[in-house]
mmCIF file of C-alpha atoms in Angstrom:
data_model
loop_
_atom_site.group_PDB
_atom_site.id
_atom_site.type_symbol
_atom_site.label_atom_id
_atom_site.label_comp_id
_atom_site.label_asym_id
_atom_site.label_seq_id
_atom_site.Cartn_x
_atom_site.Cartn_y
_atom_site.Cartn_z
ATOM 1 C CA MET A 1 -43.427 175.060 -77.446
ATOM 2 C CA ARG A 2 -41.177 175.108 -80.409
ATOM 3 C CA TYR A 3 -39.102 172.114 -81.522
ATOM 4 C CA ARG A 4 -35.691 172.022 -83.357
ATOM 5 C CA ARG A 5 -33.552 169.328 -85.000
ATOM 6 C CA PHE A 6 -30.824 168.255 -82.611
ATOM 7 C CA GLY A 7 -28.091 168.119 -85.281
ATOM 8 C CA LYS A 8 -27.144 164.857 -86.862
ATOM 9 C CA THR A 9 -29.017 162.909 -84.170
ATOM 10 C CA ASN A 10 -32.195 163.899 -86.233
ATOM 11 C CA LEU A 11 -34.140 164.024 -82.952
ATOM 12 C CA HIS A 12 -36.442 167.032 -82.718
ATOM 13 C CA LEU A 13 -36.184 168.398 -79.218
ATOM 14 C CA SER A 14 -38.211 171.115 -77.444
ATOM 15 C CA VAL A 15 -36.372 174.411 -77.304
ATOM 16 C CA PHE A 16 -36.396 173.934 -73.499
ATOM 17 C CA SER A 17 -35.166 170.789 -71.861
ATOM 18 C CA LEU A 18 -35.772 169.720 -68.307
ATOM 19 C CA GLY A 19 -32.464 169.454 -66.342
ATOM 20 C CA THR A 20 -32.861 167.331 -63.165
ATOM 21 C CA MET A 21 -30.057 168.417 -60.971
ATOM 22 C CA ARG A 22 -32.311 170.426 -58.641
ATOM 23 C CA TYR A 23 -35.444 168.352 -58.214
ATOM 24 C CA LEU A 24 -33.873 166.089 -55.563
ATOM 25 C CA ALA A 25 -36.057 167.060 -52.638
ATOM 26 C CA SER A 26 -38.281 163.960 -53.012
ATOM 27 C CA LEU A 27 -39.726 161.473 -55.513
ATOM 28 C CA ALA A 28 -43.094 163.100 -55.139
ATOM 29 C CA ASN A 29 -41.524 166.530 -56.136
ATOM 30 C CA ALA A 30 -39.746 164.900 -59.000
ATOM 31 C CA ARG A 31 -42.923 163.409 -60.284
ATOM 32 C CA LEU A 32 -44.771 166.684 -60.099
ATOM 33 C CA THR A 33 -41.977 168.613 -61.862
ATOM 34 C CA ILE A 34 -41.478 166.085 -64.618
ATOM 35 C CA THR A 35 -45.210 165.636 -65.189
ATOM 36 C CA GLU A 36 -45.757 169.362 -65.557
ATOM 37 C CA ALA A 37 -42.696 169.775 -67.818
ATOM 38 C CA VAL A 38 -44.060 167.077 -70.249
ATOM 39 C CA ALA A 39 -47.563 168.579 -70.087
ATOM 40 C CA GLN A 40 -46.033 171.893 -71.130
ATOM 41 C CA GLY A 41 -44.417 170.350 -74.267
ATOM 42 C CA ILE A 42 -40.930 169.499 -73.029
ATOM 43 C CA ASN A 43 -39.875 166.328 -74.655
ATOM 44 C CA HIS A 44 -36.179 166.072 -73.486
ATOM 45 C CA ILE A 45 -35.179 165.193 -69.956
ATOM 46 C CA GLU A 46 -31.570 165.323 -68.859
ATOM 47 C CA THR A 47 -30.096 163.614 -65.855
ATOM 48 C CA ALA A 48 -26.689 162.328 -64.782
ATOM 49 C CA SER A 49 -25.178 159.429 -62.786
ATOM 50 C CA GLY A 50 -23.732 161.939 -60.389
ATOM 51 C CA TYR A 51 -26.849 163.886 -59.614
ATOM 52 C CA GLY A 52 -27.741 162.191 -56.370
ATOM 53 C CA LYS A 53 -31.038 160.243 -56.748
ATOM 54 C CA SER A 54 -32.037 161.947 -60.031
ATOM 55 C CA GLU A 55 -31.700 158.816 -62.261
ATOM 56 C CA GLU A 56 -33.679 156.768 -59.683
ATOM 57 C CA TYR A 57 -36.376 159.282 -59.337
ATOM 58 C CA LEU A 58 -36.719 159.709 -63.149
ATOM 59 C CA GLY A 59 -36.885 155.949 -63.594
ATOM 60 C CA GLU A 60 -39.729 155.704 -61.163
ATOM 61 C CA VAL A 61 -41.595 158.532 -62.817
ATOM 62 C CA LEU A 62 -41.174 156.959 -66.293
ATOM 63 C CA LYS A 63 -42.892 153.855 -65.070
ATOM 64 C CA THR A 64 -46.061 155.770 -64.458
ATOM 65 C CA ARG A 65 -48.447 157.163 -67.137
ATOM 66 C CA LEU A 66 -47.106 160.482 -68.504
ATOM 67 C CA PRO A 67 -48.874 162.647 -71.174
ATOM 68 C CA VAL A 68 -46.631 161.311 -73.866
ATOM 69 C CA SER A 69 -45.375 157.839 -74.655
ATOM 70 C CA ARG A 70 -41.760 156.653 -74.117
ATOM 71 C CA ASP A 71 -40.823 156.816 -77.770
ATOM 72 C CA LYS A 72 -41.772 160.428 -77.976
ATOM 73 C CA LEU A 73 -39.850 161.324 -74.794
ATOM 74 C CA TYR A 74 -36.019 161.642 -75.209
ATOM 75 C CA ILE A 75 -33.901 160.860 -72.234
ATOM 76 C CA THR A 76 -30.284 161.895 -71.846
ATOM 77 C CA SER A 77 -27.947 160.806 -69.160
ATOM 78 C CA LYS A 78 -24.401 161.775 -68.456
ATOM 79 C CA ILE A 79 -21.519 159.767 -67.210
ATOM 80 C CA PRO A 80 -18.036 161.088 -66.274
ATOM 81 C CA PRO A 81 -15.045 160.086 -68.474
ATOM 82 C CA THR A 82 -13.264 156.903 -67.544
ATOM 83 C CA GLY A 83 -9.773 155.751 -68.310
ATOM 84 C CA ASP A 84 -10.898 152.336 -69.639
ATOM 85 C CA ALA A 85 -13.697 150.701 -71.453
ATOM 86 C CA ASP A 86 -14.745 148.292 -68.612
ATOM 87 C CA SER A 87 -15.349 151.143 -66.191
ATOM 88 C CA MET A 88 -17.611 152.872 -68.759
ATOM 89 C CA ARG A 89 -19.433 149.566 -69.526
ATOM 90 C CA ARG A 90 -20.266 149.273 -65.814
ATOM 91 C CA CYS A 91 -21.400 152.933 -65.553
ATOM 92 C CA ILE A 92 -23.749 152.525 -68.493
ATOM 93 C CA ASP A 93 -25.225 149.363 -66.943
ATOM 94 C CA LYS A 94 -25.806 151.073 -63.649
ATOM 95 C CA SER A 95 -27.498 154.125 -65.216
ATOM 96 C CA LEU A 96 -29.761 152.060 -67.248
ATOM 97 C CA GLN A 97 -30.683 150.058 -64.161
ATOM 98 C CA ARG A 98 -31.381 153.125 -62.081
ATOM 99 C CA LEU A 99 -33.468 154.597 -64.837
ATOM 100 C CA GLN A 100 -35.214 151.232 -65.412
ATOM 101 C CA LEU A 101 -34.737 151.699 -69.171
ATOM 102 C CA ASP A 102 -33.598 149.391 -71.959
ATOM 103 C CA TYR A 103 -31.901 152.247 -73.852
ATOM 104 C CA LEU A 104 -30.818 155.912 -73.483
ATOM 105 C CA ASP A 105 -31.701 158.253 -76.377
ATOM 106 C CA CYS A 106 -28.551 160.239 -75.673
ATOM 107 C CA LEU A 107 -25.466 159.583 -73.593
ATOM 108 C CA ALA A 108 -22.998 162.344 -72.863
ATOM 109 C CA ILE A 109 -19.608 162.041 -71.437
ATOM 110 C CA HIS A 110 -20.074 164.318 -68.373
ATOM 111 C CA GLY A 111 -17.339 166.869 -67.813
ATOM 112 C CA LEU A 112 -14.878 166.292 -70.621
ATOM 113 C CA ASN A 113 -12.873 169.156 -68.949
ATOM 114 C CA THR A 114 -9.182 168.312 -69.273
ATOM 115 C CA TRP A 115 -6.566 167.082 -71.818
ATOM 116 C CA GLU A 116 -6.290 163.921 -69.785
ATOM 117 C CA HIS A 117 -10.107 163.309 -70.234
ATOM 118 C CA LEU A 118 -9.708 163.843 -73.931
ATOM 119 C CA ASP A 119 -6.789 161.357 -73.929
ATOM 120 C CA TRP A 120 -9.063 158.810 -72.333
ATOM 121 C CA VAL A 121 -11.656 159.404 -75.113
ATOM 122 C CA ARG A 122 -9.134 158.907 -77.829
ATOM 123 C CA ALA A 123 -7.353 155.845 -76.305
ATOM 124 C CA GLU A 124 -7.803 152.556 -78.059
ATOM 125 C CA ASN A 125 -9.370 150.925 -74.998
ATOM 126 C CA GLY A 126 -10.658 154.052 -73.507
ATOM 127 C CA CYS A 127 -14.208 155.009 -72.479
ATOM 128 C CA MET A 128 -15.405 155.447 -76.110
ATOM 129 C CA GLN A 129 -14.862 151.751 -76.698
ATOM 130 C CA GLY A 130 -17.404 150.856 -74.041
ATOM 131 C CA ILE A 131 -19.847 153.572 -75.363
ATOM 132 C CA ARG A 132 -19.485 152.374 -78.986
ATOM 133 C CA GLU A 133 -20.405 148.818 -77.854
ATOM 134 C CA ALA A 134 -23.463 150.237 -76.187
ATOM 135 C CA VAL A 135 -24.420 151.973 -79.436
ATOM 136 C CA THR A 136 -23.915 148.825 -81.432
ATOM 137 C CA ASP A 137 -26.147 146.731 -79.231
ATOM 138 C CA GLY A 138 -28.843 149.537 -78.987
ATOM 139 C CA ARG A 139 -28.572 150.550 -75.394
ATOM 140 C CA VAL A 140 -27.371 153.998 -76.387
ATOM 141 C CA ARG A 141 -28.587 155.701 -79.615
ATOM 142 C CA HIS A 142 -26.702 159.055 -79.745
ATOM 143 C CA VAL A 143 -23.412 160.161 -78.128
ATOM 144 C CA GLY A 144 -22.155 163.540 -77.134
ATOM 145 C CA PHE A 145 -20.260 165.321 -74.356
ATOM 146 C CA SER A 146 -20.792 167.968 -71.779
ATOM 147 C CA THR A 147 -18.005 170.333 -70.844
ATOM 148 C CA HIS A 148 -16.659 173.005 -68.567
ATOM 149 C CA ALA A 149 -13.361 172.983 -70.360
ATOM 150 C CA PRO A 150 -11.243 175.834 -71.665
ATOM 151 C CA LEU A 151 -12.238 176.614 -75.330
ATOM 152 C CA GLU A 152 -9.158 174.910 -76.806
ATOM 153 C CA ILE A 153 -10.114 171.484 -75.257
ATOM 154 C CA ILE A 154 -13.685 171.905 -76.343
ATOM 155 C CA LEU A 155 -12.576 172.590 -79.953
ATOM 156 C CA ALA A 156 -10.265 169.624 -79.882
ATOM 157 C CA ALA A 157 -13.061 167.339 -78.621
ATOM 158 C CA ILE A 158 -15.421 168.495 -81.280
ATOM 159 C CA ASN A 159 -12.771 167.861 -83.864
ATOM 160 C CA THR A 160 -12.425 164.213 -82.971
ATOM 161 C CA ASP A 161 -15.693 163.701 -84.778
ATOM 162 C CA PHE A 162 -16.699 161.188 -82.207
ATOM 163 C CA PHE A 163 -19.842 163.110 -81.067
ATOM 164 C CA GLU A 164 -23.254 164.015 -82.343
ATOM 165 C CA PHE A 165 -24.086 166.750 -79.854
ATOM 166 C CA VAL A 166 -22.395 169.000 -77.241
ATOM 167 C CA ASN A 167 -23.654 170.560 -74.003
ATOM 168 C CA LEU A 168 -22.096 173.976 -73.676
ATOM 169 C CA HIS A 169 -21.881 176.984 -71.413
ATOM 170 C CA TYR A 170 -22.655 179.899 -73.649
ATOM 171 C CA TYR A 171 -24.799 183.006 -72.762
ATOM 172 C CA TYR A 172 -25.040 186.689 -73.305
ATOM 173 C CA PHE A 173 -22.720 187.427 -70.318
ATOM 174 C CA PHE A 174 -20.308 184.573 -71.392
ATOM 175 C CA GLN A 175 -19.635 184.418 -75.070
ATOM 176 C CA ARG A 176 -16.163 182.874 -74.874
ATOM 177 C CA ASN A 177 -17.469 179.603 -76.451
ATOM 178 C CA ALA A 178 -18.886 181.215 -79.485
ATOM 179 C CA ALA A 179 -16.176 179.487 -81.612
ATOM 180 C CA ALA A 180 -17.363 176.115 -80.208
ATOM 181 C CA VAL A 181 -20.921 176.879 -81.168
ATOM 182 C CA GLU A 182 -19.746 177.826 -84.645
ATOM 183 C CA LEU A 183 -17.590 174.632 -85.073
ATOM 184 C CA ALA A 184 -20.300 172.344 -83.684
ATOM 185 C CA ALA A 185 -22.787 173.849 -86.062
ATOM 186 C CA GLU A 186 -20.418 173.321 -88.995
ATOM 187 C CA LYS A 187 -20.237 169.675 -88.099
ATOM 188 C CA ASP A 188 -23.979 169.408 -87.720
ATOM 189 C CA MET A 189 -23.803 168.580 -84.032
ATOM 190 C CA GLY A 190 -26.784 169.257 -81.733
ATOM 191 C CA ILE A 191 -26.087 172.218 -79.462
ATOM 192 C CA PHE A 192 -27.529 172.099 -75.937
ATOM 193 C CA ILE A 193 -26.937 175.172 -73.862
ATOM 194 C CA ILE A 194 -26.743 174.251 -70.172
ATOM 195 C CA SER A 195 -27.665 176.358 -67.141
ATOM 196 C CA PRO A 196 -28.552 179.594 -68.963
ATOM 197 C CA ALA A 197 -30.428 180.991 -65.880
ATOM 198 C CA ASP A 198 -27.870 180.106 -63.178
ATOM 199 C CA LYS A 199 -24.380 179.970 -64.670
ATOM 200 C CA GLY A 200 -25.609 182.540 -67.144
ATOM 201 C CA GLY A 201 -25.742 185.047 -64.347
ATOM 202 C CA ARG A 202 -28.172 183.975 -61.651
ATOM 203 C CA LEU A 203 -30.748 185.808 -63.792
ATOM 204 C CA TYR A 204 -33.693 184.517 -61.769
ATOM 205 C CA THR A 205 -32.528 186.908 -58.971
ATOM 206 C CA PRO A 206 -31.187 189.894 -60.908
ATOM 207 C CA SER A 207 -29.854 193.085 -59.414
ATOM 208 C CA ASP A 208 -31.926 196.186 -59.460
ATOM 209 C CA LYS A 209 -29.360 197.797 -61.836
ATOM 210 C CA LEU A 210 -29.695 194.916 -64.329
ATOM 211 C CA LYS A 211 -33.474 194.994 -64.160
ATOM 212 C CA GLN A 212 -33.301 198.722 -64.843
ATOM 213 C CA LEU A 213 -31.058 198.313 -67.805
ATOM 214 C CA THR A 214 -32.993 195.496 -69.406
ATOM 215 C CA HIS A 215 -36.502 197.134 -69.048
ATOM 216 C CA PRO A 216 -39.068 196.481 -70.464
ATOM 217 C CA PHE A 217 -37.703 192.893 -70.607
ATOM 218 C CA SER A 218 -36.467 190.794 -67.674
ATOM 219 C CA PRO A 219 -32.767 189.822 -67.697
ATOM 220 C CA LEU A 220 -33.799 186.164 -67.791
ATOM 221 C CA GLU A 221 -36.063 186.650 -70.764
ATOM 222 C CA LEU A 222 -33.492 188.614 -72.632
ATOM 223 C CA ASN A 223 -30.775 185.964 -72.188
ATOM 224 C CA TYR A 224 -33.208 183.277 -73.446
ATOM 225 C CA ARG A 225 -34.105 185.450 -76.407
ATOM 226 C CA PHE A 226 -30.309 185.956 -77.111
ATOM 227 C CA LEU A 227 -29.970 182.065 -77.284
ATOM 228 C CA LEU A 228 -33.278 181.218 -79.013
ATOM 229 C CA SER A 229 -32.666 183.767 -81.767
ATOM 230 C CA ASP A 230 -29.610 181.686 -82.716
ATOM 231 C CA LYS A 231 -30.903 178.889 -84.970
ATOM 232 C CA ARG A 232 -27.658 176.938 -84.392
ATOM 233 C CA VAL A 233 -28.764 176.389 -80.883
ATOM 234 C CA THR A 234 -31.272 173.472 -80.391
ATOM 235 C CA THR A 235 -32.340 173.488 -76.683
ATOM 236 C CA LEU A 236 -31.724 175.313 -73.423
ATOM 237 C CA SER A 237 -31.845 173.582 -70.012
ATOM 238 C CA VAL A 238 -34.330 174.569 -67.371
ATOM 239 C CA GLY A 239 -33.138 173.206 -63.979
ATOM 240 C CA ALA A 240 -36.566 173.528 -62.334
ATOM 241 C CA ALA A 241 -36.655 172.364 -58.706
ATOM 242 C CA THR A 242 -40.428 172.661 -58.628
ATOM 243 C CA PRO A 243 -43.235 172.838 -61.238
ATOM 244 C CA GLU A 244 -43.543 176.582 -60.477
ATOM 245 C CA GLU A 245 -40.025 177.272 -61.640
ATOM 246 C CA LEU A 246 -41.125 176.247 -65.157
ATOM 247 C CA ILE A 247 -43.512 179.231 -65.517
ATOM 248 C CA GLU A 248 -41.098 182.055 -66.183
ATOM 249 C CA PRO A 249 -38.776 180.161 -68.705
ATOM 250 C CA LEU A 250 -41.663 178.746 -70.721
ATOM 251 C CA LYS A 251 -43.178 182.167 -71.278
ATOM 252 C CA VAL A 252 -40.763 182.422 -74.130
ATOM 253 C CA ALA A 253 -40.997 178.868 -75.450
ATOM 254 C CA ASP A 254 -42.849 180.053 -78.565
ATOM 255 C CA ASN A 255 -40.774 183.140 -79.075
ATOM 256 C CA ASP A 256 -37.763 181.799 -80.972
ATOM 257 C CA GLY A 257 -37.651 184.159 -83.940
ATOM 258 C CA GLU A 258 -34.942 186.815 -84.816
ATOM 259 C CA LEU A 259 -34.211 189.459 -82.214
ATOM 260 C CA LYS A 260 -36.661 192.375 -82.417
ATOM 261 C CA LEU A 261 -35.564 195.976 -82.663
ATOM 262 C CA ALA A 262 -36.512 196.669 -79.087
ATOM 263 C CA GLU A 263 -34.461 193.674 -77.833
ATOM 264 C CA ILE A 264 -31.453 194.836 -79.947
ATOM 265 C CA ARG A 265 -31.688 198.355 -78.440
ATOM 266 C CA VAL A 266 -31.555 196.770 -74.961
ATOM 267 C CA PHE A 267 -28.432 194.706 -75.721
ATOM 268 C CA LYS A 268 -26.799 197.846 -77.149
ATOM 269 C CA ARG A 269 -27.765 199.711 -73.916
ATOM 270 C CA LEU A 270 -26.139 197.078 -71.762
ATOM 271 C CA GLU A 271 -22.940 197.183 -73.926
ATOM 272 C CA ASN A 272 -22.737 200.957 -73.838
ATOM 273 C CA HIS A 273 -23.396 201.021 -70.098
ATOM 274 C CA GLN A 274 -20.554 198.518 -69.417
ATOM 275 C CA ASN A 275 -18.153 200.436 -71.586
ATOM 276 C CA THR A 276 -18.998 203.702 -69.837
ATOM 277 C CA VAL A 277 -18.825 202.416 -66.313
ATOM 278 C CA LEU A 278 -15.677 200.309 -66.669
ATOM 279 C CA ASP A 279 -13.918 202.671 -69.098
ATOM 280 C CA THR A 280 -10.244 201.872 -69.098
ATOM 281 C CA GLU A 281 -10.643 199.058 -66.537
ATOM 282 C CA LYS A 282 -12.754 196.728 -68.786
ATOM 283 C CA CYS A 283 -11.347 193.327 -69.461
ATOM 284 C CA SER A 284 -12.010 192.546 -73.117
ATOM 285 C CA GLN A 285 -11.821 188.803 -72.623
ATOM 286 C CA CYS A 286 -9.105 188.309 -75.119
ATOM 287 C CA TYR A 287 -7.335 185.669 -73.014
ATOM 288 C CA GLU A 288 -3.835 186.964 -74.005
ATOM 289 C CA CYS A 289 -2.773 187.233 -70.365
ATOM 290 C CA LEU A 290 -2.686 183.416 -69.951
ATOM 291 C CA PRO A 291 -0.987 181.337 -68.838
ATOM 292 C CA CYS A 292 -0.503 182.864 -65.322
ATOM 293 C CA PRO A 293 2.489 181.417 -63.322
ATOM 294 C CA GLU A 294 0.173 181.207 -60.293
ATOM 295 C CA ASN A 295 -2.606 179.507 -62.260
ATOM 296 C CA ILE A 296 -5.004 182.348 -61.831
ATOM 297 C CA ASN A 297 -7.812 182.236 -64.391
ATOM 298 C CA ILE A 298 -7.327 185.950 -65.021
ATOM 299 C CA PRO A 299 -9.956 186.496 -67.681
ATOM 300 C CA GLU A 300 -12.736 184.703 -65.620
ATOM 301 C CA VAL A 301 -11.806 186.574 -62.501
ATOM 302 C CA LEU A 302 -11.936 189.881 -64.411
ATOM 303 C CA ARG A 303 -15.114 188.865 -66.208
ATOM 304 C CA LEU A 304 -16.775 188.530 -62.847
ATOM 305 C CA ARG A 305 -15.408 191.974 -61.913
ATOM 306 C CA ASN A 306 -16.876 193.438 -65.138
ATOM 307 C CA LEU A 307 -20.304 192.154 -64.302
ATOM 308 C CA ALA A 308 -20.098 193.225 -60.647
ATOM 309 C CA VAL A 309 -18.987 196.757 -61.407
ATOM 310 C CA ALA A 310 -21.022 197.439 -64.465
ATOM 311 C CA TYR A 311 -24.321 195.620 -63.631
ATOM 312 C CA GLU A 312 -24.060 195.170 -59.828
ATOM 313 C CA MET A 313 -24.077 191.387 -60.347
ATOM 314 C CA THR A 314 -22.186 190.993 -57.062
ATOM 315 C CA ASP A 315 -24.182 188.044 -55.759
ATOM 316 C CA TYR A 316 -23.561 186.134 -59.020
ATOM 317 C CA GLY A 317 -19.795 187.152 -58.819
ATOM 318 C CA LYS A 318 -19.415 185.859 -55.238
ATOM 319 C CA TYR A 319 -21.121 182.554 -56.148
ATOM 320 C CA ARG A 320 -18.818 181.919 -59.082
ATOM 321 C CA TYR A 321 -15.648 183.392 -57.444
ATOM 322 C CA GLY A 322 -16.333 181.045 -54.509
ATOM 323 C CA MET A 323 -15.784 178.129 -56.877
ATOM 324 C CA PHE A 324 -12.196 178.903 -57.540
ATOM 325 C CA GLU A 325 -9.971 176.376 -55.595
ATOM 326 C CA ASN A 326 -12.961 174.464 -54.495
ATOM 327 C CA ALA A 327 -14.337 172.688 -57.614
ATOM 328 C CA GLY A 328 -11.448 170.980 -59.234
ATOM 329 C CA HIS A 329 -11.564 170.667 -62.974
ATOM 330 C CA TRP A 330 -15.128 171.805 -63.067
ATOM 331 C CA PHE A 331 -14.034 175.378 -62.383
ATOM 332 C CA PRO A 332 -10.228 175.532 -62.421
ATOM 333 C CA GLY A 333 -7.939 178.339 -61.397
ATOM 334 C CA MET A 334 -6.751 180.115 -58.194
ATOM 335 C CA LYS A 335 -8.196 183.217 -56.624
ATOM 336 C CA GLY A 336 -7.014 186.739 -57.445
ATOM 337 C CA SER A 337 -5.372 186.880 -54.032
ATOM 338 C CA ARG A 338 -2.739 184.453 -55.261
ATOM 339 C CA CYS A 339 -1.232 187.232 -57.404
ATOM 340 C CA THR A 340 2.438 187.759 -56.663
ATOM 341 C CA GLU A 341 2.667 190.842 -58.894
ATOM 342 C CA CYS A 342 5.272 189.150 -61.035
ATOM 343 C CA GLY A 343 4.154 191.371 -63.892
ATOM 344 C CA GLU A 344 4.337 188.599 -66.494
ATOM 345 C CA CYS A 345 0.702 189.389 -67.681
ATOM 346 C CA LEU A 346 1.211 193.099 -68.120
ATOM 347 C CA PRO A 347 2.961 193.310 -71.462
ATOM 348 C CA LYS A 348 0.575 190.619 -72.912
ATOM 349 C CA CYS A 349 -2.594 192.796 -72.266
ATOM 350 C CA PRO A 350 -3.612 194.852 -75.343
ATOM 351 C CA SER A 351 -5.718 197.068 -73.115
ATOM 352 C CA LYS A 352 -2.746 197.806 -70.879
ATOM 353 C CA LEU A 353 -4.791 196.948 -67.743
ATOM 354 C CA ASP A 354 -3.185 196.937 -64.383
ATOM 355 C CA ILE A 355 -4.008 193.327 -63.977
ATOM 356 C CA PRO A 356 -2.480 192.816 -60.431
ATOM 357 C CA ALA A 357 -4.498 195.740 -59.053
ATOM 358 C CA LEU A 358 -7.710 194.514 -60.695
ATOM 359 C CA LEU A 359 -7.160 191.000 -59.308
ATOM 360 C CA LYS A 360 -6.744 192.502 -55.874
ATOM 361 C CA ASP A 361 -9.890 194.599 -56.196
ATOM 362 C CA THR A 362 -11.898 191.582 -57.547
ATOM 363 C CA HIS A 363 -10.801 189.462 -54.533
ATOM 364 C CA GLU A 364 -11.950 192.249 -52.154
ATOM 365 C CA ARG A 365 -15.228 192.627 -53.817
ATOM 366 C CA LEU A 366 -16.085 188.963 -54.321
ATOM 367 C CA ASN A 367 -14.302 186.805 -51.924
ATOM 368 C CA GLY A 368 -16.765 185.232 -49.397
ATOM 369 C CA LYS A 369 -18.271 181.833 -48.920
ATOM 370 C CA GLU A 370 -16.440 178.948 -50.644
ATOM 371 C CA GLY A 371 -18.599 177.093 -53.220
ATOM 372 C CA ARG A 372 -18.886 173.557 -54.534
ATOM 373 C CA ARG A 373 -20.738 171.747 -57.261
ATOM 374 C CA LEU A 374 -24.473 171.733 -56.415
ATOM 375 C CA TRP A 375 -24.757 167.865 -56.244
ATOM 376 C CA GLU A 376 -21.808 167.830 -53.744
#
């Protein structure tokens, strides 16, 4: 296992962190998963107040004898933004009680996703006041935020200079947040990439086409290598539900050097294939088409189409497309079927795409079961 400095926190974290949203089957399962992760060299465990019994289970496991001592095991929990300091004070107290801990190594505002959330952070008696008090009295040591927000909000949150780290969505198949990675690195913030296997493309169950294109590497391995080759990135989450789910990710835990020529060739193959298959229907993800009068997240809808058409990532596309209109600020925007063909987006598109037709096609390809956040 490799370890990297987590920005200005000066903690040295394993390049893989254990995310605990999916180990909720039982306390016994949580114990097995955490124990195996720590034995494999993972020294950072992330939970959240909203992850069901995750904090409680982790607290029980931390009471037992683990392969490393508490001072060498870093615990992050996440709490949603609140409009006032008192609410945040109560939330911090409850999380520490559930975890049976005297302090958190890291506390992240969980889901700083809207301008209103950012206003709460900036407010004189907002949630940051409660967090700062917890830092002063030693119950919290480092403060960051996690986000599913549009890039503009993420950049604004980073520029508050309130935070020491950020939990980001950023992967080979979703590079929109590259500017946030760059800005966070400039400010010496720790960068924690969340859900690279799942939100990064459901790469643990790739399509046959994607496996063919990434041979001799697996799609999951290649995405991990894309991220670990970037020295600005500190750590990647592994949301293992069982000890067995740690095996595949940790095969690359020592392979964090620069991309090799063979890997670069595969990335080029993926790019060329997408360009060839999509041709004049490829959405370049410039975001110039926004805002949409019907609040359709056009670039994200068409990104899912890009992946489904080029790489046959249809299962992933259906999974994410089903989140629209069902996950609130965690995945905002309406489905492509809401398009009224007003034409407002057409002159904005530098690629001259027939956006209404592509939105309709995406809906026909990907509409299916409605989705919600996993812990709901």
